[in-house]
């Protein structure tokens, strides 16, 4: 079991969802660099899209997207707009919307 699954937010997740989330994380970061067309592929955390969700809610585990810490976290050392939680509109303009990243994730699974 990967370390992120030991965090409190993943306690109580059923085995089917755990298996799916592990497969998603195993893909590595889904971000494709616009300059080179190469995938980041760094070890991934799980991002749950918020589009269409209520305040403080996240999408179902089946909609999980793999993003590395640098492309996921507000604490990323990268400049504003390179992490989804640190300038989402700029991130989406650069790397694709959550829906596009989810579609890419599903193609690779």
PDB file of C-alpha atoms in Angstrom:
ATOM      1  CA  UNK A   1       0.000   0.000   0.000  1.00  0.00           C
ATOM      2  CA  UNK A   2       1.368   3.424  -0.898  1.00  0.00           C
ATOM      3  CA  UNK A   3       2.044   6.095   1.743  1.00  0.00           C
ATOM      4  CA  UNK A   4      -0.747   8.429   0.634  1.00  0.00           C
ATOM      5  CA  UNK A   5      -3.283   5.693   1.383  1.00  0.00           C
ATOM      6  CA  UNK A   6      -2.248   5.777   5.035  1.00  0.00           C
ATOM      7  CA  UNK A   7      -3.447   9.366   5.418  1.00  0.00           C
ATOM      8  CA  UNK A   8      -6.699   9.955   7.347  1.00  0.00           C
ATOM      9  CA  UNK A   9      -8.666  10.986   4.244  1.00  0.00           C
ATOM     10  CA  UNK A  10      -8.222   7.485   2.776  1.00  0.00           C
ATOM     11  CA  UNK A  11      -9.108   5.487   5.895  1.00  0.00           C
ATOM     12  CA  UNK A  12     -12.308   3.556   5.279  1.00  0.00           C
ATOM     13  CA  UNK A  13     -11.952   3.568   1.475  1.00  0.00           C
ATOM     14  CA  UNK A  14     -13.235   0.257   0.118  1.00  0.00           C
ATOM     15  CA  UNK A  15     -10.854  -2.209  -1.529  1.00  0.00           C
ATOM     16  CA  UNK A  16     -12.180  -1.598  -5.049  1.00  0.00           C
ATOM     17  CA  UNK A  17     -11.554   2.156  -4.732  1.00  0.00           C
ATOM     18  CA  UNK A  18      -8.137   1.511  -3.159  1.00  0.00           C
ATOM     19  CA  UNK A  19      -7.186  -0.692  -6.106  1.00  0.00           C
ATOM     20  CA  UNK A  20      -8.356   1.959  -8.592  1.00  0.00           C
ATOM     21  CA  UNK A  21      -6.508   4.760  -6.759  1.00  0.00           C
ATOM     22  CA  UNK A  22      -3.342   2.653  -6.690  1.00  0.00           C
ATOM     23  CA  UNK A  23      -3.577   2.107 -10.458  1.00  0.00           C
ATOM     24  CA  UNK A  24      -4.109   5.854 -11.001  1.00  0.00           C
ATOM     25  CA  UNK A  25      -1.134   6.793  -8.799  1.00  0.00           C
ATOM     26  CA  UNK A  26       1.049   4.181 -10.523  1.00  0.00           C
ATOM     27  CA  UNK A  27       0.636   6.092 -13.807  1.00  0.00           C
ATOM     28  CA  UNK A  28       2.789   8.915 -12.459  1.00  0.00           C
ATOM     29  CA  UNK A  29       2.005  12.586 -12.983  1.00  0.00           C
ATOM     30  CA  UNK A  30      -0.360  13.058 -15.941  1.00  0.00           C
ATOM     31  CA  UNK A  31       0.903  16.548 -16.828  1.00  0.00           C
ATOM     32  CA  UNK A  32       2.315  16.923 -20.338  1.00  0.00           C
ATOM     33  CA  UNK A  33       4.875  19.701 -20.752  1.00  0.00           C
ATOM     34  CA  UNK A  34       3.663  22.040 -23.517  1.00  0.00           C
ATOM     35  CA  UNK A  35       7.187  22.778 -24.783  1.00  0.00           C
ATOM     36  CA  UNK A  36       8.308  19.191 -25.325  1.00  0.00           C
ATOM     37  CA  UNK A  37       5.121  17.134 -25.349  1.00  0.00           C
ATOM     38  CA  UNK A  38       6.727  14.824 -22.773  1.00  0.00           C
ATOM     39  CA  UNK A  39       4.857  13.606 -19.688  1.00  0.00           C
ATOM     40  CA  UNK A  40       6.126  14.618 -16.263  1.00  0.00           C
ATOM     41  CA  UNK A  41       5.682  11.033 -14.910  1.00  0.00           C
ATOM     42  CA  UNK A  42       7.005  11.940 -11.442  1.00  0.00           C
ATOM     43  CA  UNK A  43       5.529   9.900  -8.574  1.00  0.00           C
ATOM     44  CA  UNK A  44       1.901  10.920  -8.207  1.00  0.00           C
ATOM     45  CA  UNK A  45      -0.502  12.023  -5.532  1.00  0.00           C
ATOM     46  CA  UNK A  46      -4.236  11.739  -6.077  1.00  0.00           C
ATOM     47  CA  UNK A  47      -6.184  14.822  -7.158  1.00  0.00           C
ATOM     48  CA  UNK A  48      -9.989  14.781  -6.949  1.00  0.00           C
ATOM     49  CA  UNK A  49     -11.582  17.293  -9.343  1.00  0.00           C
ATOM     50  CA  UNK A  50     -13.841  19.888  -7.763  1.00  0.00           C
ATOM     51  CA  UNK A  51     -15.658  20.933 -10.930  1.00  0.00           C
ATOM     52  CA  UNK A  52     -19.392  20.368 -10.429  1.00  0.00           C
ATOM     53  CA  UNK A  53     -18.935  19.619  -6.718  1.00  0.00           C
ATOM     54  CA  UNK A  54     -20.336  21.602  -3.802  1.00  0.00           C
ATOM     55  CA  UNK A  55     -18.225  23.691  -1.455  1.00  0.00           C
ATOM     56  CA  UNK A  56     -15.729  21.490   0.382  1.00  0.00           C
ATOM     57  CA  UNK A  57     -16.693  18.381  -1.589  1.00  0.00           C
ATOM     58  CA  UNK A  58     -14.600  16.359  -3.981  1.00  0.00           C
ATOM     59  CA  UNK A  59     -15.382  14.056  -6.855  1.00  0.00           C
ATOM     60  CA  UNK A  60     -15.832  10.315  -6.577  1.00  0.00           C
ATOM     61  CA  UNK A  61     -12.611   8.239  -6.482  1.00  0.00           C
ATOM     62  CA  UNK A  62     -13.391   7.035 -10.019  1.00  0.00           C
ATOM     63  CA  UNK A  63     -12.581  10.574 -11.204  1.00  0.00           C
ATOM     64  CA  UNK A  64      -9.137  10.705  -9.589  1.00  0.00           C
ATOM     65  CA  UNK A  65      -6.264  12.311 -11.503  1.00  0.00           C
ATOM     66  CA  UNK A  66      -2.575  11.551 -10.807  1.00  0.00           C
ATOM     67  CA  UNK A  67      -0.487  14.680 -10.195  1.00  0.00           C
ATOM     68  CA  UNK A  68       2.968  14.952  -8.630  1.00  0.00           C
ATOM     69  CA  UNK A  69       3.439  17.193  -5.588  1.00  0.00           C
ATOM     70  CA  UNK A  70       4.815  20.025  -7.737  1.00  0.00           C
ATOM     71  CA  UNK A  71       1.792  20.017 -10.053  1.00  0.00           C
ATOM     72  CA  UNK A  72      -0.757  19.358  -7.293  1.00  0.00           C
ATOM     73  CA  UNK A  73       0.012  21.238  -4.095  1.00  0.00           C
ATOM     74  CA  UNK A  74      -0.455  24.861  -3.077  1.00  0.00           C
ATOM     75  CA  UNK A  75       2.915  24.406  -1.317  1.00  0.00           C
ATOM     76  CA  UNK A  76       4.627  23.588  -4.612  1.00  0.00           C
ATOM     77  CA  UNK A  77       7.989  25.296  -5.105  1.00  0.00           C
ATOM     78  CA  UNK A  78       7.012  25.979  -8.738  1.00  0.00           C
ATOM     79  CA  UNK A  79       5.720  29.453  -9.689  1.00  0.00           C
ATOM     80  CA  UNK A  80       2.040  30.380  -9.557  1.00  0.00           C
ATOM     81  CA  UNK A  81      -0.005  28.542 -12.160  1.00  0.00           C
ATOM     82  CA  UNK A  82       2.166  25.419 -12.338  1.00  0.00           C
ATOM     83  CA  UNK A  83       0.204  23.590  -9.592  1.00  0.00           C
ATOM     84  CA  UNK A  84      -3.537  22.987  -9.757  1.00  0.00           C
ATOM     85  CA  UNK A  85      -4.061  24.265  -6.197  1.00  0.00           C
ATOM     86  CA  UNK A  86      -1.805  27.273  -6.828  1.00  0.00           C
ATOM     87  CA  UNK A  87      -3.521  29.089  -9.689  1.00  0.00           C
ATOM     88  CA  UNK A  88      -6.037  26.688 -11.180  1.00  0.00           C
ATOM     89  CA  UNK A  89      -7.076  28.817 -14.185  1.00  0.00           C
ATOM     90  CA  UNK A  90      -3.454  29.371 -15.202  1.00  0.00           C
ATOM     91  CA  UNK A  91      -2.661  25.685 -14.602  1.00  0.00           C
ATOM     92  CA  UNK A  92      -5.586  24.604 -16.792  1.00  0.00           C
ATOM     93  CA  UNK A  93      -4.603  27.024 -19.559  1.00  0.00           C
ATOM     94  CA  UNK A  94      -1.077  25.585 -19.495  1.00  0.00           C
ATOM     95  CA  UNK A  95      -1.697  21.857 -18.969  1.00  0.00           C
ATOM     96  CA  UNK A  96      -5.398  21.210 -19.665  1.00  0.00           C
ATOM     97  CA  UNK A  97      -8.645  21.235 -17.724  1.00  0.00           C
ATOM     98  CA  UNK A  98      -9.491  18.706 -15.046  1.00  0.00           C
ATOM     99  CA  UNK A  99     -11.840  17.037 -17.565  1.00  0.00           C
ATOM    100  CA  UNK A 100      -9.029  16.781 -20.142  1.00  0.00           C
ATOM    101  CA  UNK A 101      -6.602  15.390 -17.555  1.00  0.00           C
ATOM    102  CA  UNK A 102      -9.243  12.879 -16.412  1.00  0.00           C
ATOM    103  CA  UNK A 103      -9.795  11.768 -20.017  1.00  0.00           C
ATOM    104  CA  UNK A 104      -6.024  11.311 -20.471  1.00  0.00           C
ATOM    105  CA  UNK A 105      -5.879   9.327 -17.202  1.00  0.00           C
ATOM    106  CA  UNK A 106      -8.693   7.026 -18.339  1.00  0.00           C
ATOM    107  CA  UNK A 107      -6.968   6.422 -21.688  1.00  0.00           C
ATOM    108  CA  UNK A 108      -3.843   5.236 -19.878  1.00  0.00           C
ATOM    109  CA  UNK A 109      -5.584   2.934 -17.393  1.00  0.00           C
TER     110      UNK A 109
END
